[in-house]
PDB file of C-alpha atoms in Angstrom:
ATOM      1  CA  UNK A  24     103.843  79.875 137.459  1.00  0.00           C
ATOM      2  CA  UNK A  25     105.787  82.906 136.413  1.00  0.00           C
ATOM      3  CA  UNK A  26     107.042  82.703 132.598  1.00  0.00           C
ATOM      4  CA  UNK A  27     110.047  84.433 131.566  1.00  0.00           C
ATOM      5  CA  UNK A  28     109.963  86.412 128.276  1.00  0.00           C
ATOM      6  CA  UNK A  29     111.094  83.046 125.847  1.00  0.00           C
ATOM      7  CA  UNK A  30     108.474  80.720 127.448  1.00  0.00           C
ATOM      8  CA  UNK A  31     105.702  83.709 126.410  1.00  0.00           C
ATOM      9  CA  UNK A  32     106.913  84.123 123.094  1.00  0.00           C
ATOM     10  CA  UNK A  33     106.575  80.131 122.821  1.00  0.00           C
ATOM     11  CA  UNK A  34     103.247  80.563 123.719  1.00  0.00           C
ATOM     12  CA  UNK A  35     101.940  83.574 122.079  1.00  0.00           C
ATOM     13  CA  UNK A  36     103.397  81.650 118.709  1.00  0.00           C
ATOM     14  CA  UNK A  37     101.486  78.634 119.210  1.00  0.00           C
ATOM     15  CA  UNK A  38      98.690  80.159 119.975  1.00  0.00           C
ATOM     16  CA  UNK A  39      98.829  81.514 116.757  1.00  0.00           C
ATOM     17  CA  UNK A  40      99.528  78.672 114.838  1.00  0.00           C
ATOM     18  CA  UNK A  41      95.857  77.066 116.954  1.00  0.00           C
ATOM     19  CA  UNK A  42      94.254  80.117 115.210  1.00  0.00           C
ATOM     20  CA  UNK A  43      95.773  78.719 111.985  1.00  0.00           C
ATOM     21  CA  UNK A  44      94.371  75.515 112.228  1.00  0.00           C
ATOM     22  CA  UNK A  45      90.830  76.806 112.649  1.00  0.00           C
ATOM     23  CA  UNK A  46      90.829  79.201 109.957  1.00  0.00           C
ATOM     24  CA  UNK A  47      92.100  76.763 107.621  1.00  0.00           C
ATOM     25  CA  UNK A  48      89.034  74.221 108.491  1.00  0.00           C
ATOM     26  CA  UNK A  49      87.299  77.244 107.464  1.00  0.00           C
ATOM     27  CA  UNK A  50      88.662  77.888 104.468  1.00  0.00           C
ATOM     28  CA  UNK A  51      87.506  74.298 103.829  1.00  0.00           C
ATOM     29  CA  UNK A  52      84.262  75.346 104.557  1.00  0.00           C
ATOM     30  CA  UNK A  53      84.363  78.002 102.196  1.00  0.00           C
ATOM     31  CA  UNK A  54      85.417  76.245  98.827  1.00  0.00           C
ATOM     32  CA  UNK A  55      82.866  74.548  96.933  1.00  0.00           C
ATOM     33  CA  UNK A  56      80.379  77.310  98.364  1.00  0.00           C
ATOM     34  CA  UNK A  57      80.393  81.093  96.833  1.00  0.00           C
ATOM     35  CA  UNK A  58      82.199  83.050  99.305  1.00  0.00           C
ATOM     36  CA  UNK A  59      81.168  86.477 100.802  1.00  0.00           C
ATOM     37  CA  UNK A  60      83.835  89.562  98.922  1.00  0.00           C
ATOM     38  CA  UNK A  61      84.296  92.291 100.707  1.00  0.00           C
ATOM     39  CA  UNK A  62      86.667  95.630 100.092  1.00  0.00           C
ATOM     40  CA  UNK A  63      89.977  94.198 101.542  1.00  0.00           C
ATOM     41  CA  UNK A  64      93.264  96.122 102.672  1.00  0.00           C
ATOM     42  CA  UNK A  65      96.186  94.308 100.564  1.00  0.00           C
ATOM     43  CA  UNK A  66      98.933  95.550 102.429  1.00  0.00           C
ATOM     44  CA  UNK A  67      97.652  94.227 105.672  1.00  0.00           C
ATOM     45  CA  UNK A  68      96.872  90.773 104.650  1.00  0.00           C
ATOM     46  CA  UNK A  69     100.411  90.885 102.969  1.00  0.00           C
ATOM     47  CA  UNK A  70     101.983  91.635 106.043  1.00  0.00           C
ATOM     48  CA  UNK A  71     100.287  89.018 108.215  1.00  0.00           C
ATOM     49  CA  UNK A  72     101.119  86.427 105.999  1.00  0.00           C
ATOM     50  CA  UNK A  73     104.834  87.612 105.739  1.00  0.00           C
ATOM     51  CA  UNK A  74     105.278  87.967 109.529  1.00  0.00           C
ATOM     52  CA  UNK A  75     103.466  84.338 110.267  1.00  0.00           C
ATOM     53  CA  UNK A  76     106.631  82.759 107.879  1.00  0.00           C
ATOM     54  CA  UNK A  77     109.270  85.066 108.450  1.00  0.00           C
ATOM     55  CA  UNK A  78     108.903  83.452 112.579  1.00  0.00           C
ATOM     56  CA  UNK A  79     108.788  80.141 111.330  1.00  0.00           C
ATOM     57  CA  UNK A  80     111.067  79.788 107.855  1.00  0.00           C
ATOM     58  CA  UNK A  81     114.741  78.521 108.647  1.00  0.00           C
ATOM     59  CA  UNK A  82     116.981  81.889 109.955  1.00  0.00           C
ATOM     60  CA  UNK A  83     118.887  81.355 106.391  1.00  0.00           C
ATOM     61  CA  UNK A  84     115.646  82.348 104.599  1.00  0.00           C
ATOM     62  CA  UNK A  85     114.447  85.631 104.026  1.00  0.00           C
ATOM     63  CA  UNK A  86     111.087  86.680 103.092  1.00  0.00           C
ATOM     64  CA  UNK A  87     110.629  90.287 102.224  1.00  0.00           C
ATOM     65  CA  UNK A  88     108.009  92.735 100.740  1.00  0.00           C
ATOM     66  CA  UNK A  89     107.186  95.578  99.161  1.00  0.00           C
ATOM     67  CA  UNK A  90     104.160  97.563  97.912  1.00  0.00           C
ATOM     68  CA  UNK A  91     104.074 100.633  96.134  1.00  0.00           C
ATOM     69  CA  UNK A  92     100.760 101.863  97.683  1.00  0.00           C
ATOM     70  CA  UNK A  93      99.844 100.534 101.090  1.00  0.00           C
ATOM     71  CA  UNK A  94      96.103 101.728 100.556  1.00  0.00           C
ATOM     72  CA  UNK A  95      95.202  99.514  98.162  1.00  0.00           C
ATOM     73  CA  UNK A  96      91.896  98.014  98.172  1.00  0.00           C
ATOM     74  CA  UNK A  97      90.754  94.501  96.438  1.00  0.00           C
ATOM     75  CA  UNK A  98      86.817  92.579  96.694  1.00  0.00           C
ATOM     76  CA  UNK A  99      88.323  89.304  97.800  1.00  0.00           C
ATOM     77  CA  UNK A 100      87.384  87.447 100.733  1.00  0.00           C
ATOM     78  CA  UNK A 101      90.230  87.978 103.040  1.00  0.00           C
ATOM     79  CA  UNK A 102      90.408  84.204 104.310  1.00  0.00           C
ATOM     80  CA  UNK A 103      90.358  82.633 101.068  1.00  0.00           C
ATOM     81  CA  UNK A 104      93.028  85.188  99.694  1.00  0.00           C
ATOM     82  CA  UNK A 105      95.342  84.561 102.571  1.00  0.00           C
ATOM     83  CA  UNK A 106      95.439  80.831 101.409  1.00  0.00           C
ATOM     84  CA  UNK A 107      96.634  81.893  98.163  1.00  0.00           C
ATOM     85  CA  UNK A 108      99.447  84.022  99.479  1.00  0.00           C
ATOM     86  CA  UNK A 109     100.214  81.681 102.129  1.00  0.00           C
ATOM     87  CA  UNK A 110     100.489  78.675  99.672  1.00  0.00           C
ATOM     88  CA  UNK A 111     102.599  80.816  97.204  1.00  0.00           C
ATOM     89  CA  UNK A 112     104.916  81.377 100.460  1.00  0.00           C
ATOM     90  CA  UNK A 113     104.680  77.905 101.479  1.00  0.00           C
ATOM     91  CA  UNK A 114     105.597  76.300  97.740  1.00  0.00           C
ATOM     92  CA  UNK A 115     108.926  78.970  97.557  1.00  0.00           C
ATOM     93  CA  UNK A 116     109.999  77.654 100.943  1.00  0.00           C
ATOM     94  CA  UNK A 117     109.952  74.082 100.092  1.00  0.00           C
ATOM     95  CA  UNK A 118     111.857  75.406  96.348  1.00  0.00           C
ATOM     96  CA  UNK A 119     114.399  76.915  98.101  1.00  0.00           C
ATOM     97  CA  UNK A 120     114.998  74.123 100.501  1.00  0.00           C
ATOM     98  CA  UNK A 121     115.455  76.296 103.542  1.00  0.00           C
ATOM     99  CA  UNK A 122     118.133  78.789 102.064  1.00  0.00           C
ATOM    100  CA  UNK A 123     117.234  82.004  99.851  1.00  0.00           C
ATOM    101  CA  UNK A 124     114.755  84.540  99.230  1.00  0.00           C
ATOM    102  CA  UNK A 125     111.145  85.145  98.402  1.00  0.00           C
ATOM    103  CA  UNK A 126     109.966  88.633  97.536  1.00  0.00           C
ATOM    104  CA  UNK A 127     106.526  89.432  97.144  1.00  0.00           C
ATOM    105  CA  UNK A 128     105.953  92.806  95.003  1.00  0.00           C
ATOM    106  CA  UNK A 129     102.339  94.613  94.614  1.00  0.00           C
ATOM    107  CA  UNK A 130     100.928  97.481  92.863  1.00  0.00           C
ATOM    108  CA  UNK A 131      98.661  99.022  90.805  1.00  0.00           C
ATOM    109  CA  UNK A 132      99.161  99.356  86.884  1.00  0.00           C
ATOM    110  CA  UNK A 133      97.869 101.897  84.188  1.00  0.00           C
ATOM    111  CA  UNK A 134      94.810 100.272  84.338  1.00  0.00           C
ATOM    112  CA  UNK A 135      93.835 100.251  87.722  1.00  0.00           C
ATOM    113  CA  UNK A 136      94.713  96.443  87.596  1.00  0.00           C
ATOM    114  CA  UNK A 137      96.622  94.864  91.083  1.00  0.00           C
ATOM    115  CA  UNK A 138      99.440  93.230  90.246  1.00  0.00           C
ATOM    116  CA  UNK A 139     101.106  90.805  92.791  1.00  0.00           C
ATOM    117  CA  UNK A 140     104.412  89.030  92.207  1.00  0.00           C
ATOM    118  CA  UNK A 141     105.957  86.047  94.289  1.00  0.00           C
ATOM    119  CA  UNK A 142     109.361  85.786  92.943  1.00  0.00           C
ATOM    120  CA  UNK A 143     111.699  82.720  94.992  1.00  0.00           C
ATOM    121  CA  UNK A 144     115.326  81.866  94.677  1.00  0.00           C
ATOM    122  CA  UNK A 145     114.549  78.406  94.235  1.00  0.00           C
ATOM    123  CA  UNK A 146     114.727  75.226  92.128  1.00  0.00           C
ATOM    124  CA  UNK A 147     112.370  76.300  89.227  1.00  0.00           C
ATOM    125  CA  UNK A 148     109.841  74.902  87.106  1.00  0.00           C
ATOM    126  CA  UNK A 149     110.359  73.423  83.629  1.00  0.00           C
ATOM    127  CA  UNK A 150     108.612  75.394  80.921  1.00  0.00           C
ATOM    128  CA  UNK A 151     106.524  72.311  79.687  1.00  0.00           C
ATOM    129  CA  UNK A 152     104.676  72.772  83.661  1.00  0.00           C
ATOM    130  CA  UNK A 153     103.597  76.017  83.851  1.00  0.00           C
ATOM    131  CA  UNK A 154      99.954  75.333  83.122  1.00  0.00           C
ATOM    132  CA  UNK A 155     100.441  71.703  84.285  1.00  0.00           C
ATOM    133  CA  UNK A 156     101.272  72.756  88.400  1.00  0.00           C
ATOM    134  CA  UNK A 157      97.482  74.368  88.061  1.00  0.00           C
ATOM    135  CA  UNK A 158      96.094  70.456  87.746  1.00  0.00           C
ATOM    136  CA  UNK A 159      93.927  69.111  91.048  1.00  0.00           C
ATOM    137  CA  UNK A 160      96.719  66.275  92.102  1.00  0.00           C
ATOM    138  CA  UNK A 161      99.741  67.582  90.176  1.00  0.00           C
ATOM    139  CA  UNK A 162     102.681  67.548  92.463  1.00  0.00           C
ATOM    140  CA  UNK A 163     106.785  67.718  92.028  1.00  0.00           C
ATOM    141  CA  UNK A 164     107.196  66.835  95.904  1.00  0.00           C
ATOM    142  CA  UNK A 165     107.849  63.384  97.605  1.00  0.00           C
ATOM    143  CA  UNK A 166     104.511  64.328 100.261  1.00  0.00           C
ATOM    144  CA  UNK A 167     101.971  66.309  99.333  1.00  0.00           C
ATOM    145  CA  UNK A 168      98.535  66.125  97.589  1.00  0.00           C
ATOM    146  CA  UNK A 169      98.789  68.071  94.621  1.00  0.00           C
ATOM    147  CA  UNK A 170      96.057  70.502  95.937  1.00  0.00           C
ATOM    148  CA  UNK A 171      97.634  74.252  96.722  1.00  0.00           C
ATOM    149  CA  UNK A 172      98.050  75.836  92.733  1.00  0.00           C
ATOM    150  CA  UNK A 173      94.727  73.976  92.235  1.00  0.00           C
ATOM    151  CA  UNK A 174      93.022  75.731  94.694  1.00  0.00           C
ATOM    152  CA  UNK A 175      94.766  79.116  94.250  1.00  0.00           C
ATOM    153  CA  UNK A 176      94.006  78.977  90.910  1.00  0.00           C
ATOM    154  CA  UNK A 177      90.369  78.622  91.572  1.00  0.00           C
ATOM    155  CA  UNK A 178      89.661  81.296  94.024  1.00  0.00           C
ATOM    156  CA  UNK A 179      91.862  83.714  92.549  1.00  0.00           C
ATOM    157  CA  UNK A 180      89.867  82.737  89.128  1.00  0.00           C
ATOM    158  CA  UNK A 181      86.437  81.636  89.880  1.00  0.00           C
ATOM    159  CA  UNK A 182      85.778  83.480  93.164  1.00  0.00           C
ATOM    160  CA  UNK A 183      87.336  86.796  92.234  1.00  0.00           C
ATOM    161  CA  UNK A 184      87.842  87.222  88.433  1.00  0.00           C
ATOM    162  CA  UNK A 185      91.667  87.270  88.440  1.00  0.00           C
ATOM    163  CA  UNK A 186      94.693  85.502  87.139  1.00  0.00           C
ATOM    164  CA  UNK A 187      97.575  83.655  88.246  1.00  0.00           C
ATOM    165  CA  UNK A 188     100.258  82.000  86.019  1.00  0.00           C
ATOM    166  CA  UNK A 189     104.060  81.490  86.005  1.00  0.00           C
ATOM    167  CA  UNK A 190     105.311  84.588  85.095  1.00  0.00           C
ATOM    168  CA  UNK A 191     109.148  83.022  84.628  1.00  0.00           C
ATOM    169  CA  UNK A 192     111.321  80.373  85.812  1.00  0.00           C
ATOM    170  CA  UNK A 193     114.423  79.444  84.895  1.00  0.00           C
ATOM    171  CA  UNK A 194     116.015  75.794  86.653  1.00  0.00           C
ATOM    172  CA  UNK A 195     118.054  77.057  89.444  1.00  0.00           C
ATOM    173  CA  UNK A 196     117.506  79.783  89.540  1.00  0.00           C
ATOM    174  CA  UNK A 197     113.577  80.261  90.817  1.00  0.00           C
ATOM    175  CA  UNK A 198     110.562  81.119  90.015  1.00  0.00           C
ATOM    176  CA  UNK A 199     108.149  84.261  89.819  1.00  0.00           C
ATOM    177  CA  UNK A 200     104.444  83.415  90.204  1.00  0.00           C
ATOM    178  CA  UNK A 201     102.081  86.937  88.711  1.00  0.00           C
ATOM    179  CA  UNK A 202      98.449  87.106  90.150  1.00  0.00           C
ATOM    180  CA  UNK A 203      95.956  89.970  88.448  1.00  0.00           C
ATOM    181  CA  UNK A 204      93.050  91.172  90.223  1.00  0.00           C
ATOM    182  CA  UNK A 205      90.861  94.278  89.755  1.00  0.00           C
ATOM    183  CA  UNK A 206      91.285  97.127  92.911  1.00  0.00           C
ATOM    184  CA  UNK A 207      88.585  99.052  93.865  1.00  0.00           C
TER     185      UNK A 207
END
């Protein structure tokens, strides 16, 4: 059967999002168990993450990024890390309900510290929650399992000796989530 270019594209996508599914039963796999670290690209993990969304976010959404140096090198383990970017993207999606912006910024500071910011147009956080959202079963939505921050929160703490915290929020105005790690 020939395809035409739409039916391809159709394809090609869910194919990717088959991929998806396996790699997150492997990222499964992976917590709970000390994960391998190896010297990562950031802007390339960035950018897959931001093109997966960007094809399936609502047309009235735009994600965008930038990065001040696309060379940049972390010790992460790239599946695990992805998870944390992807959730970040994930949680600003269902903030913004389908209309707005996330921006993700990176870059290096004076003290050869990475600094990543996820900063959404969405519904906020109240001030009281910003340590609270870390919690294993904390949640704000009507379905879900209170398990994303959690786990973020771990592997960006206990697997690669960073940080992540609510950097600002303000109701209504959205929310900017900071993540520290060391570069190499």
């Amino acid at each position: 059967i020939a395809l035409n270019s739409q039916h391809q594209n159709i394809i090609n996508e869910m194919d990717k999002d088959i991929n998806r599914l396996s790699l997150v039963a492997d990222r499964f796999s992976k917590i709970g168990s000390k994960p391998k670290l190896e010297a990562e690209n950031l802007y390339e993990i960035l950018d897959n993450s931001v093109q997966y969304f960007r094809h399936r976010a609502s047309k009235k959404v735009n994600i965008n990024y930038s990065i001040e140096d696309k060379s940049i090198q972390i010790l992460i383990n790239r599946q695990l890390f992805e998870w944390v970017i992807e959730n970040l993207i994930r949680n600003a999606l269902d903030a913004i309900s389908n209309e707005g912006e996330i921006f993700i910024h990176c870059q290096k500071d004076s003290d050869n510290k990475v600094i990543i910011e996820c900063r959404d147009t969405g519904k906020g956080i109240e001030k009281g929650l910003f340590n609270e959202i870390f919690e294993p079963g904390f949640t704000t939505k009507k379905r879900g399992w209170g398990l994303g921050l959690s786990l973020c929160k771990r592997i960006i703490e206990d697997y690669f000796k960073g940080s992540i915290f609510v950097k600002w929020s303000k109701r209504g105005e959205g929310t900017i989530f900071k993540i520290i790690l060391n570069s190499i």
